[in-house]
Structures are given as structure tokens and as C-alpha cells.
Short mmCIF file of C-alpha atoms and ligand atoms in Angstrom, two decimals:
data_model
loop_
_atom_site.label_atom_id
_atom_site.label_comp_id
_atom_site.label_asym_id
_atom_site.label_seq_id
_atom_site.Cartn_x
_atom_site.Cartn_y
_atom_site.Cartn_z
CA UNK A 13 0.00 0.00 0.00
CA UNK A 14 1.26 3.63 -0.86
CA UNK A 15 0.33 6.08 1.47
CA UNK A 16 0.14 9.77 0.79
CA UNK A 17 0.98 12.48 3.85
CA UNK A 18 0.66 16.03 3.18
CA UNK A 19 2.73 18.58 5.00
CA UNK A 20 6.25 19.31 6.68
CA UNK A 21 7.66 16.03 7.97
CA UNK A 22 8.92 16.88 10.91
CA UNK A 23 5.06 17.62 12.07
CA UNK A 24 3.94 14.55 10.19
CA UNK A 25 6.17 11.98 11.01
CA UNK A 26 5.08 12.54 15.08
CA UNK A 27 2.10 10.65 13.89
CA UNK A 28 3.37 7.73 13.01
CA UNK A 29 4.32 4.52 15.14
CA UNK A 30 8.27 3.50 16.30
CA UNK A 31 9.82 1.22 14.34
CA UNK A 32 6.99 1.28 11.48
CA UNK A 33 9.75 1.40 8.49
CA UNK A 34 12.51 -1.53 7.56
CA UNK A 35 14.27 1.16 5.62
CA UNK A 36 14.27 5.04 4.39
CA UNK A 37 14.82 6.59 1.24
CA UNK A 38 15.67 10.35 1.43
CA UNK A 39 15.95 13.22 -0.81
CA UNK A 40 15.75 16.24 1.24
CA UNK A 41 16.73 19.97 -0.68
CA UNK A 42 19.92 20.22 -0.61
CA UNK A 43 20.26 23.97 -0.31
CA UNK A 44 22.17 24.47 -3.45
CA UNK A 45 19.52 26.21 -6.08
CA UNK A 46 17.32 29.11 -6.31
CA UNK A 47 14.10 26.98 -6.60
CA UNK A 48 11.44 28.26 -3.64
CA UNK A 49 11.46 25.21 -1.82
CA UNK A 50 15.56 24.37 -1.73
CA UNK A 51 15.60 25.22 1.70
CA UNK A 52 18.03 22.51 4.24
CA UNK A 53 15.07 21.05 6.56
CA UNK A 54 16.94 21.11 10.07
CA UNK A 55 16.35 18.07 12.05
CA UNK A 56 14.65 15.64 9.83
CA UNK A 57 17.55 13.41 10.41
CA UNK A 58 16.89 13.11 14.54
CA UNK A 59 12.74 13.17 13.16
CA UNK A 60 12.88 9.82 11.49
CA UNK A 61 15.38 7.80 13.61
CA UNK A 62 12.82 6.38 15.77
CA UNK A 63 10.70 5.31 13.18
CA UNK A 64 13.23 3.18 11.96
CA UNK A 65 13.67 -0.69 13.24
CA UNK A 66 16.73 -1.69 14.70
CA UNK A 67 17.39 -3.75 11.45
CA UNK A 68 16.36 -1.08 9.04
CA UNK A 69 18.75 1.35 7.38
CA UNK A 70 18.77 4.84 5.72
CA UNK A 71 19.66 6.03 1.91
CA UNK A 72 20.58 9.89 1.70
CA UNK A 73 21.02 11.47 -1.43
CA UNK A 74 23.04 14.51 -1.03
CA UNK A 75 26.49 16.74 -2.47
CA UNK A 76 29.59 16.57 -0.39
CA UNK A 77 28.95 20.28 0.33
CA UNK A 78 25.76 18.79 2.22
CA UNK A 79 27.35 16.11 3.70
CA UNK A 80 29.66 18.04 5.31
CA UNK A 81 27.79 21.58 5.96
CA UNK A 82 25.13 18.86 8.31
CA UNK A 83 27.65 16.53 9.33
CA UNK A 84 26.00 17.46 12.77
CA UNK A 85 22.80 16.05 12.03
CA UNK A 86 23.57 12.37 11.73
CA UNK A 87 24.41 12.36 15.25
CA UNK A 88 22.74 8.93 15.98
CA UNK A 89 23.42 7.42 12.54
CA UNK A 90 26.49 5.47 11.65
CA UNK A 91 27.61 5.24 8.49
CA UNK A 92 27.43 2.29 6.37
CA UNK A 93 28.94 3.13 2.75
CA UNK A 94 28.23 5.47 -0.47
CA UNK A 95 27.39 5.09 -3.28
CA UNK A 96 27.20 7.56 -6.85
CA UNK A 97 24.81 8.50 -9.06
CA UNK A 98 26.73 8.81 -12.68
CA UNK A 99 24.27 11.18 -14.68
CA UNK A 100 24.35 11.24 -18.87
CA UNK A 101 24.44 14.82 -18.21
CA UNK A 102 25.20 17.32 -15.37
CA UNK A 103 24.23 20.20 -13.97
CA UNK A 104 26.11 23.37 -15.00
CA UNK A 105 25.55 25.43 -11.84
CA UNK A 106 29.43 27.02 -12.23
CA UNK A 107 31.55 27.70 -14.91
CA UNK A 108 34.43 28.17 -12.86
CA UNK A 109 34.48 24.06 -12.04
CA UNK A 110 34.17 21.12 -13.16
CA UNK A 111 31.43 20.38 -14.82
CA UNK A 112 29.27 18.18 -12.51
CA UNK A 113 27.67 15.01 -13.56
CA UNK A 114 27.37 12.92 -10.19
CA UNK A 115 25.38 12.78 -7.06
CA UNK A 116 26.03 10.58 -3.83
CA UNK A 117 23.66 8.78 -1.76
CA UNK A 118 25.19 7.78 1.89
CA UNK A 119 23.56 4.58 3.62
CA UNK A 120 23.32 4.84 7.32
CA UNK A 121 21.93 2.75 10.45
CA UNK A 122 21.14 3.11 14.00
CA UNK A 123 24.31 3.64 15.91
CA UNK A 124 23.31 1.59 18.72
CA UNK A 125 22.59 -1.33 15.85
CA UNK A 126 25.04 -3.82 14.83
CA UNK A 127 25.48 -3.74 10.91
CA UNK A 128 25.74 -7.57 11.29
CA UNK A 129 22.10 -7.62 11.81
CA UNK A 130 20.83 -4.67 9.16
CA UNK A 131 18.50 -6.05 6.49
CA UNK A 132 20.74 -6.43 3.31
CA UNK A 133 20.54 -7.92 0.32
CA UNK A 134 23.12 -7.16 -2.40
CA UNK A 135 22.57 -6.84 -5.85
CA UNK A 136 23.84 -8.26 -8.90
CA UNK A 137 24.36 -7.00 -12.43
CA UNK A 138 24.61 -9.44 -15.92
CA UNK A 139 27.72 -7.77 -16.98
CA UNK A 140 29.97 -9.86 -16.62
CA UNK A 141 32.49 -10.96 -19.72
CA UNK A 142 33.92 -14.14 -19.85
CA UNK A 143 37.58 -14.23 -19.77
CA UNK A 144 40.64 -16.32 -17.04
CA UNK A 145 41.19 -14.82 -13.81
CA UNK A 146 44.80 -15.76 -12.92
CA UNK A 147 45.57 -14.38 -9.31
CA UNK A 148 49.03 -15.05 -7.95
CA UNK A 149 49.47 -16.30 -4.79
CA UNK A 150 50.93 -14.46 -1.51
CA UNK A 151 54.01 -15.53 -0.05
CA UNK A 152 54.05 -17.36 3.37
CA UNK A 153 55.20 -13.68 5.13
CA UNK A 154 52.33 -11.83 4.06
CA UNK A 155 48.99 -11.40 5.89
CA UNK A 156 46.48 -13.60 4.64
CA UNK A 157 49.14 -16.22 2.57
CA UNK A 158 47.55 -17.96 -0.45
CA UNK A 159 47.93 -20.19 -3.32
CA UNK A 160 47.40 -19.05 -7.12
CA UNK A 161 43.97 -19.66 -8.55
CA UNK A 162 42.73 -19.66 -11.70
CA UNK A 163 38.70 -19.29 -12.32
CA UNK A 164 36.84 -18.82 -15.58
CA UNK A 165 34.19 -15.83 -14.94
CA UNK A 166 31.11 -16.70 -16.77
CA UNK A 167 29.55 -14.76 -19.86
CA UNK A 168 26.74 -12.22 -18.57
CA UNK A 169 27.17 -14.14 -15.11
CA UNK A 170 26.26 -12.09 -12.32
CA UNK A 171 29.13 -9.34 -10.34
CA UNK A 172 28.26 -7.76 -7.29
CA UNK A 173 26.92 -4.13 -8.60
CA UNK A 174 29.13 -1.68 -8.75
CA UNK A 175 29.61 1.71 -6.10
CA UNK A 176 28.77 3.82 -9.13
CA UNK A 177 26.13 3.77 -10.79
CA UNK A 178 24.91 5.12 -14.25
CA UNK A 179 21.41 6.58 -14.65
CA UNK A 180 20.01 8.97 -17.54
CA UNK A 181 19.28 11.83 -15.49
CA UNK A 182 14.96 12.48 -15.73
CA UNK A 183 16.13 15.96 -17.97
CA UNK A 184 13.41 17.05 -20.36
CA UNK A 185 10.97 14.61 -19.36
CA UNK A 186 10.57 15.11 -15.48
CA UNK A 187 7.56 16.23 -13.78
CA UNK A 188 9.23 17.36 -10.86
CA UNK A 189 12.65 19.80 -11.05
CA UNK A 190 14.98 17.55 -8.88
CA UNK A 191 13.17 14.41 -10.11
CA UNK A 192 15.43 11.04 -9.36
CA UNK A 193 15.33 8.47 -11.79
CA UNK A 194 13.77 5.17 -11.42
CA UNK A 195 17.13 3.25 -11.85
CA UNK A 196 19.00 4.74 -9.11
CA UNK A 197 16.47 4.57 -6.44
CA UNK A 198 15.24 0.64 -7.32
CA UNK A 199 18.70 -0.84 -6.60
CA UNK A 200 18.65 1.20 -3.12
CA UNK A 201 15.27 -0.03 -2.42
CA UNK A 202 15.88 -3.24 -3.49
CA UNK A 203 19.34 -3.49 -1.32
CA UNK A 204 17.93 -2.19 1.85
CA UNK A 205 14.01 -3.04 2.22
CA UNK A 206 12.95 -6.74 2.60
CA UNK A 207 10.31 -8.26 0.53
CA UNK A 208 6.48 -7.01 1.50
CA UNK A 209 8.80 -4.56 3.80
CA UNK A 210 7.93 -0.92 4.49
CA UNK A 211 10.06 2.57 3.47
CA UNK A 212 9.71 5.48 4.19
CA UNK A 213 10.24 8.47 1.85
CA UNK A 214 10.30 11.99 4.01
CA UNK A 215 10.44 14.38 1.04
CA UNK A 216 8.72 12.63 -1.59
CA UNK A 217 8.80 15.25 -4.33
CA UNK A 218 6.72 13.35 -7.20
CA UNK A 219 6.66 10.37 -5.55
CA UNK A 220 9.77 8.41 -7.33
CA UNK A 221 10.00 6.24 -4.12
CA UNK A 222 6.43 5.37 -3.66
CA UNK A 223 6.69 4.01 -7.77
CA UNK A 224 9.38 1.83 -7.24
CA UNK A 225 7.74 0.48 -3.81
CA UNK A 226 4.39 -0.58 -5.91
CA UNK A 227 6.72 -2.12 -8.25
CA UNK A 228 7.93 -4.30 -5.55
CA UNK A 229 5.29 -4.85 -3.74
CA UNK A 230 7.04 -2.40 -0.67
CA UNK A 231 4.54 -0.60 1.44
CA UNK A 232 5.49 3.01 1.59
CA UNK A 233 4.71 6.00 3.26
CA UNK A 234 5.54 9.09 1.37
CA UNK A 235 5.51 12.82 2.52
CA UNK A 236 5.38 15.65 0.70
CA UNK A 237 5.01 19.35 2.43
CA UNK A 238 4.66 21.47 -1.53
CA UNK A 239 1.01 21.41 -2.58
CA UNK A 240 2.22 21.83 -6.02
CA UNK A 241 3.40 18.45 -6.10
CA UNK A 242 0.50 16.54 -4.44
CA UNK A 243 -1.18 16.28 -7.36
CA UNK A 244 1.60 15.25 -8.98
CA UNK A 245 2.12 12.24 -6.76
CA UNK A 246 -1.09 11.07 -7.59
CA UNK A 247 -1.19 11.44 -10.86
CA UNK A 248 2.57 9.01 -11.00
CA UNK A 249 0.58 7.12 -8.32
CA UNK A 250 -2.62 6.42 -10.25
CA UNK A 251 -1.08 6.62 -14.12
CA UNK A 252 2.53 5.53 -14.32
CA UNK A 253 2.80 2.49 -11.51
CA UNK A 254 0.26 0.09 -13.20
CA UNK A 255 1.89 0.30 -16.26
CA UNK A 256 5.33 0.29 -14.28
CA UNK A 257 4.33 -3.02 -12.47
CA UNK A 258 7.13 -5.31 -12.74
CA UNK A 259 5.74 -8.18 -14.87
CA UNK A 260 7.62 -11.18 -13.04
CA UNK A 261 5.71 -10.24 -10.02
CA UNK A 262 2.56 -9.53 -11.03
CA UNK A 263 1.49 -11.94 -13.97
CA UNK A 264 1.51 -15.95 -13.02
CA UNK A 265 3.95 -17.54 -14.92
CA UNK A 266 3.71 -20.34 -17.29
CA UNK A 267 1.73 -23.26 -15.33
CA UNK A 268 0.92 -21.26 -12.43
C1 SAM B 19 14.84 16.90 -3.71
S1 SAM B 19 13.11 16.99 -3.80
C2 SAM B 19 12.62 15.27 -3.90
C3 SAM B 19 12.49 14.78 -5.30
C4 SAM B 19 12.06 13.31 -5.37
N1 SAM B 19 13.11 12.43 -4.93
C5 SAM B 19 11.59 12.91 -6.76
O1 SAM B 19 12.16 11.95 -7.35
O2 SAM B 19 10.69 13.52 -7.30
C6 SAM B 19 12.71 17.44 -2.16
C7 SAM B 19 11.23 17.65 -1.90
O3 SAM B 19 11.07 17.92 -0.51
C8 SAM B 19 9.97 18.81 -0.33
N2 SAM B 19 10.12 19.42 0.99
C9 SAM B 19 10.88 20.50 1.33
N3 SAM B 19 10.80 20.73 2.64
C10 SAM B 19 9.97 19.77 3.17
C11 SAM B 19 9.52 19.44 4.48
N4 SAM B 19 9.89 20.16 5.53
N5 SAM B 19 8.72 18.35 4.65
C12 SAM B 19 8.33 17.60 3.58
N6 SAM B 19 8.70 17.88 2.31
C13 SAM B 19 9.52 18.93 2.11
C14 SAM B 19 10.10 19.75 -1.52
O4 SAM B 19 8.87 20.36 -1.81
C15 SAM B 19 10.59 18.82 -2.63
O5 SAM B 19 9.52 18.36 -3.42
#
């Protein structure tokens, strides 16, 4: 079920139950453009921490400049790993740097949890190409001593995904200005919430979260405190996630 809160999440979120979300996927405003809204939300992080369960963990996307500007903030949240978002095309907010085609997204958990027992399930990609992996072995006086091997990778065979990730940013076709794509939150989502699990989106914007989420068959709660964009979520909601519906999941296969 996708659920729908209007208003700013701070007040919102006091409604809702401890521990009611196995993981959360933020996108807060980073503070770094002239759009109305792009305004750093003090204390969201210290907001949804109890809402979280003890196994659950946390995706932020953010800049460095963020990261570090509210390193504060995460008091209570330790951090797990990074990962980037690789856009086709960037953002030219300066001329006088490089021109910038990435975003991050920082995982964290409860820092009275043990990441032993956080939910995780990594993910795989079909990349793979087939060739000899030769590694030599490590001398008897060396940490960890070991014996060559030799393995055949297999064709398209699954790898671990990678730290960076490539996405088409949602340019030109968005409905929402900082819009994420669906590729770079569904691996997140997919890593960090358990099947028929529940997330929790905090600044929903047009609702990318909540899409993905029906798409897996995720509760989710998202809020959203811009009118402009309610309808917006519903219209994603109610138009793009049937069609969206991941088709192994919801048609029987062959026999069933
Ligand atoms: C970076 S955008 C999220 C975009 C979203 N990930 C998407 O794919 O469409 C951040 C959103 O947070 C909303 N917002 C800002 N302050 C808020 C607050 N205090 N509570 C809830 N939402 C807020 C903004 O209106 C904006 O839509």
C-alpha cells in the first residue's frame, strides 16, 4: 500500500508509530539552487530515527557540500557506505568548475545497531564478460598467505553491482525539477528493504520512491510538504505504476 501524507515532515512523522519502516529513502533539498522550496530542513535526520527498526537502514542522497555543511545532524546514525549516481548529463551550476555530472547517496543505520544484523541484500548486475582470472598467490610472510587460482568468470554471469552507478538523469521529461530516476532509487530499495517490507520516503517530491515500492510490492509511506506536487504524486501514483508493475511479479507464470 502507498500512502500519501501532506505537509512538513517533521510535524507529520510525530504521527506515526516507532519502528513502522525496515528502511528510508531520502531526498531532502539540498540547499544548493534558487528553486522556492531548496531550503536545508533542520532536524529531519533526529525526526525519522525512531521510526526506523533496529534492522532497518537509511539512503541519503546529497552533495559533499551537504554532507559536510550537516555533518552534525547524523548524530545517531552510523555510516554504512556510499554510493554515486553517474548522470548522462550534469548540472552546470558554475563555470568556474568542473562540470558536474554525479550525485552521492550515503547509507546509514542506528548507531546503537550492529550492521551484522541490518536487512541487506546485495545486488547483482549481468555484466559480466567471460575471460581467465589468474591471481598469484601471496608468499608465506604476508597477511592472509595464499595459493594461485585460476577461475573462468562466466559470460553475462552475475558481479556484485558496482559503487557507481549510471542513470540517464529524468532531464526534459521530469515532472518534478529535482526528479530522481527510477534506476537509481530501485537498486537502493531493493538493497535495503525486505520483501512485503515498508520505506519510508520523508520528502517525496513526485513520488519516485512510492513508484518503485508498488513495483515491488514495498509498502510506503511518502511525505510531501509542496502542494504543487500533491497532485503530482497522484497522478505518477494512479497513471505511471500500473503500467510500471514489474511483470515477473505480477502476472503468473507459465503453469501457475
Ligand atoms: C529533492 S526533492 C525530492 C524529489 C524526489 N526524490 C523525486 O524523485 O521527485 C525534495 C522535496 O522535498 C519537499 N520538501 C521541502 N521541505 C519539506 C519538508 N519540511 N517536509 C516535507 N517535504 C519537504 C520539496 O517540496 C521537494 O519536493
Amino acid at each position: 500500500m502507498i500512502t500519501v501524507l501532506t505537509g512538513d515532515c517533521r510535524d507529520v512523522l510525530r504521527t506515526l508509530a516507532d519502528g513502522s519502516f525496515d528502511c528510508i529513502i531520502v531526498d531532502p533539498p539540498y540547499g544548493e539552487t534558487s528553486l522556492p522550496w531548496d531550503r536545508r530542513v533542520v532536524g529531519w535526520p533526529a525526526a525519522v530515527r525512531r521510526l526506523l527498526k533496529p534492522t532497518g537502514s537509511m539512503w541519503v542522497f546529497g552533495s559533499q557540500r551537504m554532507f559536510l555543511e550537516c555533518a552534525a545532524e547524523f548524530d545517531g546514525w552510523k555510516l554504512a557506505q556510499d554510493i554515486v549516481w553517474e548522470k548522462h548529463n550534469g548540472t552546470g551550476l558554475f563555470a568556474d568548475r568542473f562540470r558536474r555530472v554525479h550525485e552521492h547517496a550515503l547509507q546509514f543505520y542506528l548507531s546503537d545497531a550492529k550492521w551484522g544484523s541490518v536487512y541487506k541484500d546485495p545486488q547483482y548486475t549481468n555484466d559480466a564478460r567471460a575471460r581467465t582470472v589468474r591471481k598469484k598467490g601471496r608468499p608465506a610472510q604476508w597477511i592472509g598467505a595464499t595459493g594461485e587460482t585460476v577461475y573462468r568468470s562466466e559470460d553475462g554471469g552475475p558481479r556484485l553491482m558496482r559503487s557507481v552507478i549510471f542513470a540517464r538523469s529524468e532531464h526534459g521529461r521530469a515532472v518534478h525539477p529535482t526528479q530522481k530516476p527510477i534506476e537509481i532509487v530501485e537498486p537502493l530499495l531493493l538493497y535495503s528493504c525486505p520483501p512485503s517490507g515498508a520505506v519510508l520516503d520523508p520528502f517525496a517530491g513526485s513520488g519516485t520512491v512510492g513508484l518503485v515500492a508498488a513495483r515491488h510490492q514495498r509498502d510506503c509511506t511518502l511525505v510531501e510538504a509542496n502542494e504543487e506536487f500533491w497532485p503530482v504524486i497522484q497522478d505518477r501514483m494512479a497513471n505511471d505504476a500500473p503500467l510500471f508493475a514489474d511483470p515477473a511479479l505480477s502476472n503468473p507464470g507459465p503453469g501457475d
